[in-house]
Each structure stands twice: as C-alpha cells, then as structure tokens.
Amino acid sequence: MALLLHLNDVDEDLWAKRLKQKLSPYKIYRCGDKYNTSEINYILVWKPKENAFDGLNNLKAIMSLGAGVDALLAHKNLPNNVPIVRFVDDDLANCMSEYVISHVLMHHRLFSHYQNEQRAKLWQQYFPPPANQRNVGIMGLGELGLDAIKKLKPFNFNLFGWARSQKNIAGVKTYIGADEFNQFLSNIDILVNLLPLTKQTQGILNYHNFKKLRRVENFIPTIINAARGGHQNEADIIKALKDKTLGAASLDVFEVEPLPKTSRLWEMDNCYITPHIAAISNAQTGVNYFSKILIEHESGKPLPNLVDIKKGY
Ligand code: NDP
Ligand code: OXD
C-alpha cells in the first residue's frame, strides 16, 4: 500500500513526517519524490495542482484534507469513480464553533456599534436584549452547523436552522429546502453560513436575500460567513453595509483568496475580516483520522465520510 501526499498551502513536511510514523511500514510519498504511479493506492490532497492525479490508475480512495470539497470536485482531472473521503474531525468542529460563537456574541453585544462610538469618543449606553430575544440562524446543519448549534444553546439564543433534509434538533426551529428558505430568513437577526459550496448554494449571500432578514428595533441584520467565498457576493455586501441593509459582516472566506488589497471590504467599518482561518485542519488529529481510515480500509472496512458527488458535498 502506498499513500501519496499532494498538499499545497499547508505544512506538508509535518504531515509527511507524522504519517510516516503512524503508517509505517506503508509507503508514504510526497509529490516531489520518485515513485511508480501504479503503486499509489491513496492520495491525500489539499488544493491539488492540475497534474495531481496524472497516471494514478490504482487509486482506492482520494482523501481531502479539507472538509469542503468544492474545489476538489471542480478539479479538471479528477479521476472518475474513485471514492472521496472528506475531513470530519472534532477539533475542526471545535475551532469552527469557537469562531462562530465569538462572532455571534460580538454582534449580539453590539461591539461593532461600540467600536464606532469609541472612535468618536462617545459615552452612550445601549443595552442588547437578552439572548433569548436574539434570533440566530445557521445555514447548513451538517458536522459544523450542528456543533455550532450545540455550543450556542447554553447562551440561550433563539436558534433556527436550514438544511436540505428533514432535521429534528431539540430547541431549534428548522426549515428545509428552497421552499422554506424565505421563511427561515424572515426570522433571522444574525445569519451564520456553514453550507458547502454547490451550484444551489453559490452566491446565496446576496443583497436580495439580505433584504429578507428580520428587522427589529436597535439591531440591523448581520451575517457571518465561515464557509466559502463563492457563497457571497462581495459587491452586494458592501452595498448592504453602506445602506444599512446589513449592520455588520464577519467574513473568513472570500471570492478571491487572499483577499486582494484593492478590495473595498478592507475599509468597511463594520466588516470583520479573517484570512480563512476559522477552522484549520489539525496535523495531529488529521494524521490520526486519515491513518485510521487507511488501515481499516486495508483490513476490509468501508470508507467513512464519503462525498456524495451528485449532491456536491
Ligand atoms: P456537511 O456536509 O457536514 O454539512 C452540510 C450541510 O449543508 C448539511 O446540513 C446539508 O443538508 C446542508 N446543505 C447542503 N446543500 C444545501 C442546500 N442546497 N440547501 C440547504 N442546505 C444545504 O459539511 P460541514 O459541516 O462539514 O462543512 C460545511 C462547510 O464549511 C464546508 O463545505 C466548507 O466549505 C466549510 N469549511 C470552512 C472552513 C474555514 O476554515 N472557513 C473550515 C472547514 C469547513 P443535509 O443535512 O440535508 O444534507
Ligand atoms: C476546509 C477549509 O474546507 O479549511 O476544511 O476550508
């Protein structure tokens, strides 16, 4: 059995070292190494280059270092009929929930408003309503969305969720599919995006949809996007922040990454930018995860966390 690593924009050295320790005597190659393409049975990828899969005719699985597989599924030379395992990990979910909770609390407690007051040296007290009057909506009730919901619950927010298939989550009002999307949005003060990027979800964070969010006294609807830049229309976000359709936006992902220096988002007062760091795949838990899958699959067990290529996630 041989595993090929094709990891870009992450510390491939570290992953290679740890995978070698964990998977010995299996062979681990990096793409710069000399190997025979026919001996490669597994490939672990992140941002694979165009030639990543060239000559790999004996693949049993493709493993995605990321939870999101939109770019991988769009790869021009992705082999057909090879199962794709994506990253599902408690540490990843914890990191994402930390990001989501910190931004939800920041917006709920009006920090964006107070930051502007501070700049103007103003001492004026506004009190947010109790959390049980603040409506938080999570788009995407998968691994990350469900963890965020679990961890938001103790704060007592009014929680809403949106997914494709029916859910039954205690204490959360859920809406399903395109038919119930507008109804979902009409409840929401703080909208959190944790959807995968697919044809159906592309551009979902747009002006038209921002207009559908709930309007209450003393709070302007706010968005938090920690999923993919392809979900958001950045010109619409700028317009909405300017005309107060949106009160604030927390963005971890962008249409083009790194976010170009020319983007007007950098200068928006109420826009909170982070460089795609909401949840990073952890080399320690990641190596444990992929090694276990590989060893178990070699011993005849089925692959877990498979991507449904038709659905696109
Ligand atoms: P999952 O596949 O576990 O969950 C996806 C959820 O989205 C499911 O609940 C699914 O519904 C729902 N969904 C998909 N399509 C639609 C649709 N058309 N309408 C309504 N709901 C839909 O994904 P994860 O939770 O693991 O990850 C979510 C995304 O987070 C990733 O795809 C990735 O892009 C992003 N991410 C970003 C990171 C960062 O650092 N910024 C780090 C890690 C991930 P159903 O349950 O019915 O199938
Ligand atoms: C992921 C990511 O999809 O880091 O895991 O964006």
GROMACS .gro file of C-alpha atoms and ligand atoms in nm, residues 67-68 86 92 96 140-145 162-165 167 194-196 200-201 226-228 252-253 276 278-279 313, ligand 1:
model
   78
   67ALA     CA    1  -1.398   1.941   0.499
   68GLY     CA    2  -1.509   2.138   0.195
   86ARG     CA    3  -1.351   1.426   0.338
   92LEU     CA    4  -1.214   2.115   1.331
   96MET     CA    5  -1.533   2.648   1.382
  140GLY     CA    6  -2.607   2.412   0.695
  141LEU     CA    7  -2.684   2.158   0.965
  142GLY     CA    8  -2.401   1.916   0.898
  143GLU     CA    9  -2.092   1.837   1.102
  144LEU     CA   10  -2.005   2.202   1.164
  145GLY     CA   11  -2.352   2.353   1.179
  162TRP     CA   12  -3.176   2.548   0.741
  163ALA     CA   13  -3.074   2.230   0.556
  164ARG     CA   14  -3.175   2.013   0.262
  165SER     CA   15  -3.321   1.720   0.451
  167LYS     CA   16  -3.392   1.751   1.091
  194LEU     CA   17  -2.189   2.685   0.720
  195LEU     CA   18  -2.309   2.543   0.387
  196PRO     CA   19  -2.096   2.356   0.138
  200GLN     CA   20  -2.751   2.553  -0.537
  201THR     CA   21  -2.570   2.749  -0.266
  226ALA     CA   22  -1.717   3.092   0.752
  227ALA     CA   23  -1.789   2.852   0.465
  228ARG     CA   24  -1.674   2.960   0.119
  252ASP     CA   25  -1.349   3.442   0.693
  253VAL     CA   26  -1.367   3.349   0.324
  276HIS     CA   27  -0.967   3.177   0.603
  278ALA     CA   28  -1.199   2.982   1.111
  279ALA     CA   29  -1.106   2.613   1.130
  313TYR     CA   30  -2.075   1.770  -0.078
  314NDP     P1   31  -2.160   1.885   0.588
  314NDP     O1   32  -2.158   1.824   0.454
  314NDP     O2   33  -2.146   1.801   0.708
  314NDP     O3   34  -2.295   1.970   0.606
  314NDP     C1   35  -2.350   2.044   0.503
  314NDP     C2   36  -2.488   2.093   0.544
  314NDP     O4   37  -2.536   2.184   0.444
  314NDP     C3   38  -2.591   1.979   0.555
  314NDP     O5   39  -2.675   2.001   0.665
  314NDP     C4   40  -2.669   1.993   0.424
  314NDP     O6   41  -2.802   1.950   0.433
  314NDP     C5   42  -2.667   2.144   0.406
  314NDP     N1   43  -2.690   2.179   0.264
  314NDP     C6   44  -2.619   2.144   0.156
  314NDP     N2   45  -2.673   2.192   0.044
  314NDP     C7   46  -2.784   2.261   0.083
  314NDP     C8   47  -2.885   2.332   0.014
  314NDP     N3   48  -2.884   2.344  -0.120
  314NDP     N4   49  -2.984   2.387   0.085
  314NDP     C9   50  -2.988   2.375   0.219
  314NDP     N5   51  -2.895   2.307   0.293
  314NDP    C10   52  -2.795   2.251   0.224
  314NDP     O7   53  -2.047   1.999   0.586
  314NDP     P2   54  -1.959   2.052   0.709
  314NDP     O8   55  -2.050   2.097   0.815
  314NDP     O9   56  -1.852   1.954   0.742
  314NDP    O10   57  -1.884   2.176   0.640
  314NDP    C11   58  -1.955   2.284   0.584
  314NDP    C12   59  -1.861   2.373   0.503
  314NDP    O11   60  -1.777   2.451   0.589
  314NDP    C13   61  -1.760   2.302   0.415
  314NDP    O12   62  -1.820   2.259   0.295
  314NDP    C14   63  -1.654   2.406   0.391
  314NDP    O13   64  -1.681   2.478   0.274
  314NDP    C15   65  -1.667   2.499   0.512
  314NDP     N6   66  -1.546   2.499   0.595
  314NDP    C16   67  -1.478   2.617   0.614
  314NDP    C17   68  -1.367   2.622   0.695
  314NDP    C18   69  -1.298   2.751   0.723
  314NDP    O14   70  -1.190   2.749   0.784
  314NDP     N7   71  -1.351   2.864   0.685
  314NDP    C19   72  -1.314   2.501   0.760
  314NDP    C20   73  -1.394   2.383   0.736
  314NDP    C21   74  -1.505   2.383   0.654
  314NDP     P3   75  -2.839   1.795   0.465
  314NDP    O15   76  -2.802   1.775   0.611
  314NDP    O16   77  -2.983   1.790   0.443
  314NDP    O17   78  -2.755   1.713   0.371
   0.00000   0.00000   0.00000
